[in-house]
Amino acid sequence: MIYPPIAAIIFDLDNCLLDPRELGDGLVEPLIAAIRRANHATLSERDLQAALDDLWWRPFDKVADEWHFSESMRMAGWRACAALRIEGRLHGYDDLMVLNELPMTTFLVTSGFQHLQHSKIRALGIGKRFAEIHIDAIDDPGHPGKQAIFQQIICRWQFPAQQVMVVGDSGESEIAAGNRLSMCTVQLLRPAVEPVSNADHHVADLWQLKALLGL
């Protein structure tokens, strides 16, 4: 049982509630093709493929920085990402029904391209499960970052920070932001997600999260 009692939970989306691989290769083919065309030998084939694989798991801007994309690669990838949309339905991970069993107030905070993230949420059909949904849109020059969004939530709802749990996969993003605000942080170890040391707790799925909460 976690102490103090958790009053609210902030969830991440990608690699938490949605497996990015469910989007399918077809959706990202235009993105991959655009970056390849713009590469012009900036990266070796080996590094380019590693960077493209990394795009399944991390935001475009982080991947571009880490792999030192050229300006033309950034611009081509940025335009392609901004045009991506999900059509039809997505299933998400098999344990999403657990969200309906949590008595806490729940929030969804995700980062990425505005229209793509909106289309993922719509395709999953999970919007009504959350009190608020926030997209930290990297294509918005004034996007606040997850820490600022978390801070706004606890101030608006008047939750003590210690009674708010952050559930996500990234140690450098939502876990770090939650830690800086003295929130309880839980890393969700979906397949291919590597454990990080800065999370307070680690769980394999939402059923284990429910057990961690003592429910």
XYZ file of C-alpha atoms in Angstrom:
215
model
C 0.000 0.000 0.000
C 1.313 3.450 -0.928
C 1.363 6.145 1.755
C 0.127 8.852 1.736
C -3.078 7.762 -0.049
C -3.072 8.586 -3.752
C -5.860 10.974 -4.768
C -4.971 11.437 -8.434
C -3.004 9.663 -11.164
C -1.419 11.281 -14.214
C -0.874 8.840 -17.083
C 1.402 9.101 -20.089
C 0.119 7.773 -23.435
C 2.793 6.221 -25.663
C 4.420 3.046 -24.281
C 2.035 3.354 -21.341
C -1.521 3.029 -22.632
C -0.689 2.656 -26.339
C 1.967 0.456 -27.940
C 3.417 2.653 -30.722
C 3.931 -0.454 -32.878
C 0.153 -0.734 -33.140
C 0.262 2.303 -35.407
C 1.759 0.061 -38.101
C 4.632 0.530 -40.509
C 2.340 2.006 -43.133
C 1.569 5.079 -41.053
C 5.210 6.041 -40.571
C 6.479 5.141 -44.030
C 6.136 8.765 -45.245
C 8.152 9.942 -42.215
C 10.905 7.370 -42.732
C 11.058 8.077 -46.464
C 11.270 11.836 -45.888
C 14.156 11.521 -43.428
C 15.999 9.092 -45.716
C 15.679 11.447 -48.688
C 17.027 14.331 -46.627
C 19.916 12.383 -45.087
C 22.466 12.996 -47.889
C 25.037 10.824 -46.063
C 24.746 12.851 -42.848
C 24.369 9.548 -40.996
C 25.730 6.172 -41.982
C 23.115 3.585 -42.967
C 23.649 1.843 -39.635
C 23.141 5.013 -37.587
C 20.245 6.152 -39.742
C 18.406 2.875 -39.222
C 19.070 3.041 -35.469
C 17.664 6.573 -35.381
C 14.585 5.540 -37.359
C 14.013 2.605 -34.999
C 14.329 5.001 -32.064
C 11.435 7.061 -33.428
C 9.029 4.298 -32.373
C 9.843 4.920 -28.718
C 10.891 8.548 -28.292
C 9.675 11.985 -29.450
C 10.981 13.203 -32.795
C 12.803 16.222 -31.344
C 14.698 14.066 -28.814
C 15.741 11.571 -31.495
C 16.818 14.355 -33.856
C 18.983 15.901 -31.133
C 20.581 12.644 -30.026
C 21.376 11.443 -33.546
C 22.484 14.886 -34.772
C 20.035 15.211 -37.642
C 20.953 17.835 -40.195
C 18.654 20.825 -40.585
C 17.202 19.349 -43.783
C 16.507 16.049 -41.977
C 14.815 17.897 -39.138
C 12.646 19.950 -41.462
C 11.650 16.943 -43.584
C 10.856 14.819 -40.544
C 9.006 17.668 -38.831
C 6.731 18.257 -41.822
C 6.043 14.522 -42.171
C 5.241 14.104 -38.446
C 2.931 17.107 -38.447
C 0.917 15.518 -41.270
C 0.446 12.112 -39.589
C -3.072 11.145 -38.477
C -4.636 7.934 -37.169
C -7.682 6.744 -39.097
C -9.969 4.064 -37.694
C -9.656 2.456 -34.276
C -6.761 1.497 -32.018
C -6.901 -1.215 -29.349
C -4.186 -0.126 -26.917
C -2.694 -2.505 -24.351
C -4.910 -5.347 -23.127
C -5.293 -3.963 -19.606
C -6.903 -0.582 -20.346
C -10.132 -1.708 -18.671
C -8.307 -1.265 -15.351
C -8.611 2.497 -15.854
C -12.340 2.149 -15.177
C -11.607 0.422 -11.862
C -9.472 3.189 -10.360
C -11.343 5.408 -7.868
C -8.739 8.193 -8.134
C -9.137 11.225 -10.372
C -7.168 10.442 -13.523
C -5.457 12.681 -16.050
C -3.731 12.068 -19.376
C -0.646 14.113 -20.252
C 1.216 13.265 -23.442
C 3.836 14.949 -25.575
C 4.219 14.871 -29.344
C 2.709 16.450 -32.418
C -0.655 18.024 -31.639
C -2.871 16.476 -34.310
C -1.216 13.052 -34.185
C -1.639 12.769 -30.400
C -5.262 13.923 -30.622
C -5.954 11.311 -33.303
C -4.385 8.549 -31.147
C -6.611 9.431 -28.189
C -9.682 9.581 -30.416
C -8.814 6.230 -32.040
C -8.387 4.584 -28.619
C -11.743 5.925 -27.429
C -10.390 6.668 -23.940
C -11.044 10.386 -23.698
C -13.993 10.127 -21.295
C -11.928 8.138 -18.786
C -9.916 11.224 -17.768
C -10.851 14.377 -15.905
C -8.459 16.331 -18.145
C -6.339 15.587 -21.201
C -3.268 17.678 -22.008
C -0.996 17.473 -25.059
C 2.395 19.068 -24.648
C 2.605 19.759 -28.376
C 6.189 19.952 -29.606
C 4.951 21.684 -32.773
C 3.725 24.565 -30.612
C 6.676 26.926 -29.947
C 5.160 27.896 -26.594
C 4.506 24.401 -25.274
C 5.005 24.391 -21.495
C 6.573 20.961 -20.867
C 5.185 18.167 -18.695
C 6.417 19.558 -15.386
C 4.524 22.807 -15.896
C 1.392 20.896 -16.887
C 1.670 18.691 -13.795
C 2.070 21.787 -11.638
C -1.002 23.382 -13.208
C -3.061 20.263 -12.500
C -2.192 20.067 -8.806
C -2.766 23.800 -8.360
C -6.096 23.811 -10.211
C -7.416 20.732 -8.412
C -5.680 21.544 -5.101
C -4.057 18.131 -4.735
C -1.070 17.824 -2.412
C 1.823 16.805 -4.665
C 2.602 13.787 -2.487
C -0.911 12.437 -3.188
C -0.471 12.549 -6.961
C 1.011 9.605 -8.839
C 2.679 9.878 -12.242
C 2.633 6.708 -14.369
C 4.764 6.533 -17.491
C 7.711 4.922 -19.228
C 10.316 7.675 -19.594
C 12.797 8.390 -16.836
C 13.914 11.604 -18.534
C 10.412 12.936 -19.175
C 7.363 12.326 -16.959
C 9.233 10.405 -14.232
C 11.812 13.178 -13.842
C 9.086 15.846 -13.910
C 7.079 14.057 -11.218
C 10.150 13.636 -9.038
C 10.953 17.348 -9.224
C 7.454 18.086 -7.925
C 7.697 15.466 -5.125
C 5.013 13.278 -6.700
C 4.930 9.486 -6.475
C 6.451 8.131 -9.705
C 5.774 4.721 -11.247
C 7.498 3.365 -14.337
C 5.318 1.074 -16.410
C 7.595 -1.603 -17.854
C 5.850 -2.414 -21.095
C 7.730 -4.746 -23.495
C 10.985 -3.121 -24.705
C 10.868 -0.461 -21.939
C 14.087 -0.512 -19.914
C 13.857 0.067 -16.131
C 15.102 3.416 -14.845
C 16.511 4.055 -11.394
C 14.734 7.355 -10.734
C 11.206 5.896 -10.468
C 9.781 5.224 -7.001
C 8.085 2.038 -8.194
C 8.069 -0.282 -11.210
C 5.104 -2.307 -12.480
C 4.662 -4.523 -15.527
C 1.034 -3.615 -16.297
C -2.036 -1.815 -15.002
C -3.113 -4.837 -12.967
C 0.127 -4.572 -10.994
C -0.474 -0.831 -10.652
C -3.886 -1.560 -9.158
C -2.286 -3.968 -6.686
C 0.387 -1.387 -5.819
C -2.442 1.015 -4.960
C -3.912 -1.595 -2.625
C -7.102 -1.977 -4.646
